[in-house]
Amino acid sequence: MDMQAEVARLVEEAQQQLGEGVWDLTQGDRALALKTAAGLGEAVGAQSGRESTAAIDRLEHLREALAVLAIALAGTHGRLAWFLAGGSAALAPVLHWRALPVGDGPSFNTVLPTPQQFTEAEDAVRRLGALLARLGA
């Protein structure tokens, strides 16, 4: 399953749980969700204009988004933690990407992502951030 599909599934499940009253957010959950949404927004920025950014910078921003999720995950438990962990897992392929040529040595099994893969990953981060912002509101 690709990143966007996995994130879409996570968002759908979260919305279902919220709608059914299964997931009851605490004030702490809401605050953490808002903080995490802001961090994801800072990491990947607005949707338009990113395509012209250098691959190394786009990869750096995506890794920053993963770090934001990891830090948030470390500070919570329960359904919010499960959602954040699912988001991190969906974005895990980013950890196997590189922006630099291999040169003469091994590449630790990294791959060069396509511009489309960068865009899809950035969109997935934005979708996670949008749901987190709604959770925090």
PDB file of C-alpha atoms in Angstrom:
ATOM      1  CA  MET A   1       0.000   0.000   0.000  1.00  0.00           C
ATOM      2  CA  ASP A   2       1.367   3.439  -0.844  1.00  0.00           C
ATOM      3  CA  MET A   3       1.781   6.284   1.627  1.00  0.00           C
ATOM      4  CA  GLN A   4      -1.238   8.258   0.501  1.00  0.00           C
ATOM      5  CA  ALA A   5      -3.526   5.229   0.653  1.00  0.00           C
ATOM      6  CA  GLU A   6      -2.228   4.259   4.091  1.00  0.00           C
ATOM      7  CA  VAL A   7      -2.691   7.782   5.439  1.00  0.00           C
ATOM      8  CA  ALA A   8      -6.172   7.947   3.895  1.00  0.00           C
ATOM      9  CA  ARG A   9      -7.037   4.709   5.690  1.00  0.00           C
ATOM     10  CA  LEU A  10      -5.712   6.091   8.994  1.00  0.00           C
ATOM     11  CA  VAL A  11      -7.659   9.336   8.619  1.00  0.00           C
ATOM     12  CA  GLU A  12     -10.833   7.434   7.745  1.00  0.00           C
ATOM     13  CA  GLU A  13     -10.441   5.166  10.769  1.00  0.00           C
ATOM     14  CA  ALA A  14      -9.807   8.140  13.065  1.00  0.00           C
ATOM     15  CA  GLN A  15     -12.865   9.961  11.754  1.00  0.00           C
ATOM     16  CA  GLN A  16     -14.962   6.833  12.236  1.00  0.00           C
ATOM     17  CA  GLN A  17     -13.759   6.389  15.821  1.00  0.00           C
ATOM     18  CA  LEU A  18     -14.430  10.032  16.574  1.00  0.00           C
ATOM     19  CA  GLY A  19     -17.873   9.866  14.978  1.00  0.00           C
ATOM     20  CA  GLU A  20     -18.808   6.758  16.947  1.00  0.00           C
ATOM     21  CA  GLY A  21     -17.553   8.273  20.183  1.00  0.00           C
ATOM     22  CA  VAL A  22     -14.931   5.544  20.592  1.00  0.00           C
ATOM     23  CA  TRP A  23     -12.077   8.058  20.646  1.00  0.00           C
ATOM     24  CA  ASP A  24     -12.540  10.673  23.340  1.00  0.00           C
ATOM     25  CA  LEU A  25      -9.736  13.224  23.218  1.00  0.00           C
ATOM     26  CA  THR A  26      -8.402  14.731  26.421  1.00  0.00           C
ATOM     27  CA  GLN A  27      -7.251  18.340  26.624  1.00  0.00           C
ATOM     28  CA  GLY A  28      -3.683  17.012  26.559  1.00  0.00           C
ATOM     29  CA  ASP A  29      -4.429  15.039  23.398  1.00  0.00           C
ATOM     30  CA  ARG A  30      -5.884  18.134  21.756  1.00  0.00           C
ATOM     31  CA  ALA A  31      -2.888  20.261  22.693  1.00  0.00           C
ATOM     32  CA  LEU A  32      -0.446  17.645  21.422  1.00  0.00           C
ATOM     33  CA  ALA A  33      -2.435  17.218  18.211  1.00  0.00           C
ATOM     34  CA  LEU A  34      -2.279  20.983  17.554  1.00  0.00           C
ATOM     35  CA  LYS A  35       1.433  21.135  18.329  1.00  0.00           C
ATOM     36  CA  THR A  36       2.110  18.169  16.059  1.00  0.00           C
ATOM     37  CA  ALA A  37      -0.006  19.630  13.242  1.00  0.00           C
ATOM     38  CA  ALA A  38       1.964  22.868  13.486  1.00  0.00           C
ATOM     39  CA  GLY A  39       5.263  20.983  13.381  1.00  0.00           C
ATOM     40  CA  LEU A  40       4.190  19.005  10.328  1.00  0.00           C
ATOM     41  CA  GLY A  41       3.112  22.224   8.637  1.00  0.00           C
ATOM     42  CA  GLU A  42       6.484  23.795   9.334  1.00  0.00           C
ATOM     43  CA  ALA A  43       8.265  20.741   7.986  1.00  0.00           C
ATOM     44  CA  VAL A  44       6.522  20.398   4.623  1.00  0.00           C
ATOM     45  CA  GLY A  45       5.024  23.841   4.097  1.00  0.00           C
ATOM     46  CA  ALA A  46       2.291  24.782   1.683  1.00  0.00           C
ATOM     47  CA  GLN A  47       1.261  22.542  -1.164  1.00  0.00           C
ATOM     48  CA  SER A  48       2.201  24.792  -4.053  1.00  0.00           C
ATOM     49  CA  GLY A  49       5.746  25.600  -5.018  1.00  0.00           C
ATOM     50  CA  ARG A  50       7.508  22.646  -3.429  1.00  0.00           C
ATOM     51  CA  GLU A  51       8.145  20.913  -6.734  1.00  0.00           C
ATOM     52  CA  SER A  52      10.893  23.418  -7.588  1.00  0.00           C
ATOM     53  CA  THR A  53      12.694  22.822  -4.272  1.00  0.00           C
ATOM     54  CA  ALA A  54      15.870  20.754  -4.490  1.00  0.00           C
ATOM     55  CA  ALA A  55      15.456  17.038  -3.766  1.00  0.00           C
ATOM     56  CA  ILE A  56      17.879  17.181  -0.845  1.00  0.00           C
ATOM     57  CA  ASP A  57      15.800  19.917   0.794  1.00  0.00           C
ATOM     58  CA  ARG A  58      12.525  18.085   0.171  1.00  0.00           C
ATOM     59  CA  LEU A  59      13.994  14.946   1.734  1.00  0.00           C
ATOM     60  CA  GLU A  60      15.241  16.925   4.724  1.00  0.00           C
ATOM     61  CA  HIS A  61      11.757  18.371   5.270  1.00  0.00           C
ATOM     62  CA  LEU A  62      10.131  14.948   5.056  1.00  0.00           C
ATOM     63  CA  ARG A  63      12.596  13.579   7.591  1.00  0.00           C
ATOM     64  CA  GLU A  64      11.756  16.540   9.839  1.00  0.00           C
ATOM     65  CA  ALA A  65       8.087  15.547   9.576  1.00  0.00           C
ATOM     66  CA  LEU A  66       8.969  12.033  10.694  1.00  0.00           C
ATOM     67  CA  ALA A  67      10.880  13.492  13.633  1.00  0.00           C
ATOM     68  CA  VAL A  68       7.857  15.606  14.612  1.00  0.00           C
ATOM     69  CA  LEU A  69       5.700  12.472  14.616  1.00  0.00           C
ATOM     70  CA  ALA A  70       8.266  10.514  16.629  1.00  0.00           C
ATOM     71  CA  ILE A  71       8.581  13.215  19.272  1.00  0.00           C
ATOM     72  CA  ALA A  72       4.800  13.521  19.587  1.00  0.00           C
ATOM     73  CA  LEU A  73       4.462   9.749  19.791  1.00  0.00           C
ATOM     74  CA  ALA A  74       6.977   9.617  22.625  1.00  0.00           C
ATOM     75  CA  GLY A  75       4.779  11.920  24.694  1.00  0.00           C
ATOM     76  CA  THR A  76       1.419  10.179  24.539  1.00  0.00           C
ATOM     77  CA  HIS A  77      -0.430   6.905  24.881  1.00  0.00           C
ATOM     78  CA  GLY A  78      -3.677   5.376  23.699  1.00  0.00           C
ATOM     79  CA  ARG A  79      -5.478   6.165  20.463  1.00  0.00           C
ATOM     80  CA  LEU A  80      -3.509   9.294  19.661  1.00  0.00           C
ATOM     81  CA  ALA A  81      -0.282   7.309  20.023  1.00  0.00           C
ATOM     82  CA  TRP A  82      -1.683   4.592  17.781  1.00  0.00           C
ATOM     83  CA  PHE A  83      -2.646   7.165  15.156  1.00  0.00           C
ATOM     84  CA  LEU A  84       0.780   8.832  15.288  1.00  0.00           C
ATOM     85  CA  ALA A  85       2.506   5.451  15.068  1.00  0.00           C
ATOM     86  CA  GLY A  86       0.399   4.559  12.042  1.00  0.00           C
ATOM     87  CA  GLY A  87       1.339   7.839  10.392  1.00  0.00           C
ATOM     88  CA  SER A  88       5.000   7.226  11.095  1.00  0.00           C
ATOM     89  CA  ALA A  89       4.781   3.712   9.676  1.00  0.00           C
ATOM     90  CA  ALA A  90       3.021   4.987   6.549  1.00  0.00           C
ATOM     91  CA  LEU A  91       5.847   7.466   5.958  1.00  0.00           C
ATOM     92  CA  ALA A  92       8.613   4.941   6.719  1.00  0.00           C
ATOM     93  CA  PRO A  93       9.643   4.552   3.046  1.00  0.00           C
ATOM     94  CA  VAL A  94      11.085   8.077   3.299  1.00  0.00           C
ATOM     95  CA  LEU A  95      13.766   6.595   5.549  1.00  0.00           C
ATOM     96  CA  HIS A  96      15.050   4.559   2.592  1.00  0.00           C
ATOM     97  CA  TRP A  97      15.315   7.524   0.261  1.00  0.00           C
ATOM     98  CA  ARG A  98      18.433   9.435  -0.637  1.00  0.00           C
ATOM     99  CA  ALA A  99      18.960  12.644  -2.582  1.00  0.00           C
ATOM    100  CA  LEU A 100      22.646  12.244  -3.347  1.00  0.00           C
ATOM    101  CA  PRO A 101      24.279   9.988  -5.940  1.00  0.00           C
ATOM    102  CA  VAL A 102      25.831   6.790  -4.627  1.00  0.00           C
ATOM    103  CA  GLY A 103      29.310   7.386  -5.975  1.00  0.00           C
ATOM    104  CA  ASP A 104      31.717   4.468  -5.631  1.00  0.00           C
ATOM    105  CA  GLY A 105      30.420   2.936  -2.405  1.00  0.00           C
ATOM    106  CA  PRO A 106      27.349   1.096  -1.180  1.00  0.00           C
ATOM    107  CA  SER A 107      24.143   3.027  -0.533  1.00  0.00           C
ATOM    108  CA  PHE A 108      22.759   1.122   2.483  1.00  0.00           C
ATOM    109  CA  ASN A 109      19.833   0.018   0.284  1.00  0.00           C
ATOM    110  CA  THR A 110      18.624   3.569  -0.243  1.00  0.00           C
ATOM    111  CA  VAL A 111      16.862   4.637  -3.422  1.00  0.00           C
ATOM    112  CA  LEU A 112      16.397   7.862  -5.306  1.00  0.00           C
ATOM    113  CA  PRO A 113      12.714   8.836  -5.097  1.00  0.00           C
ATOM    114  CA  THR A 114      10.929  10.320  -8.061  1.00  0.00           C
ATOM    115  CA  PRO A 115       9.531  13.847  -7.945  1.00  0.00           C
ATOM    116  CA  GLN A 116       6.076  12.249  -7.832  1.00  0.00           C
ATOM    117  CA  GLN A 117       7.047  10.208  -4.759  1.00  0.00           C
ATOM    118  CA  PHE A 118       8.214  13.379  -3.021  1.00  0.00           C
ATOM    119  CA  THR A 119       4.902  15.062  -3.817  1.00  0.00           C
ATOM    120  CA  GLU A 120       2.889  12.063  -2.610  1.00  0.00           C
ATOM    121  CA  ALA A 121       4.833  11.921   0.660  1.00  0.00           C
ATOM    122  CA  GLU A 122       4.407  15.660   1.228  1.00  0.00           C
ATOM    123  CA  ASP A 123       0.685  15.377   0.545  1.00  0.00           C
ATOM    124  CA  ALA A 124       0.442  12.477   3.002  1.00  0.00           C
ATOM    125  CA  VAL A 125       2.137  14.602   5.683  1.00  0.00           C
ATOM    126  CA  ARG A 126      -0.278  17.448   4.978  1.00  0.00           C
ATOM    127  CA  ARG A 127      -3.243  15.100   5.306  1.00  0.00           C
ATOM    128  CA  LEU A 128      -1.980  13.841   8.670  1.00  0.00           C
ATOM    129  CA  GLY A 129      -1.459  17.429   9.751  1.00  0.00           C
ATOM    130  CA  ALA A 130      -4.954  18.434   8.666  1.00  0.00           C
ATOM    131  CA  LEU A 131      -6.558  15.705  10.749  1.00  0.00           C
ATOM    132  CA  LEU A 132      -4.374  16.536  13.752  1.00  0.00           C
ATOM    133  CA  ALA A 133      -5.399  20.187  13.450  1.00  0.00           C
ATOM    134  CA  ARG A 134      -9.063  19.147  13.462  1.00  0.00           C
ATOM    135  CA  LEU A 135      -8.428  16.950  16.493  1.00  0.00           C
ATOM    136  CA  GLY A 136      -6.902  19.853  18.330  1.00  0.00           C
ATOM    137  CA  ALA A 137      -9.676  22.313  17.499  1.00  0.00           C
TER     138      ALA A 137
END
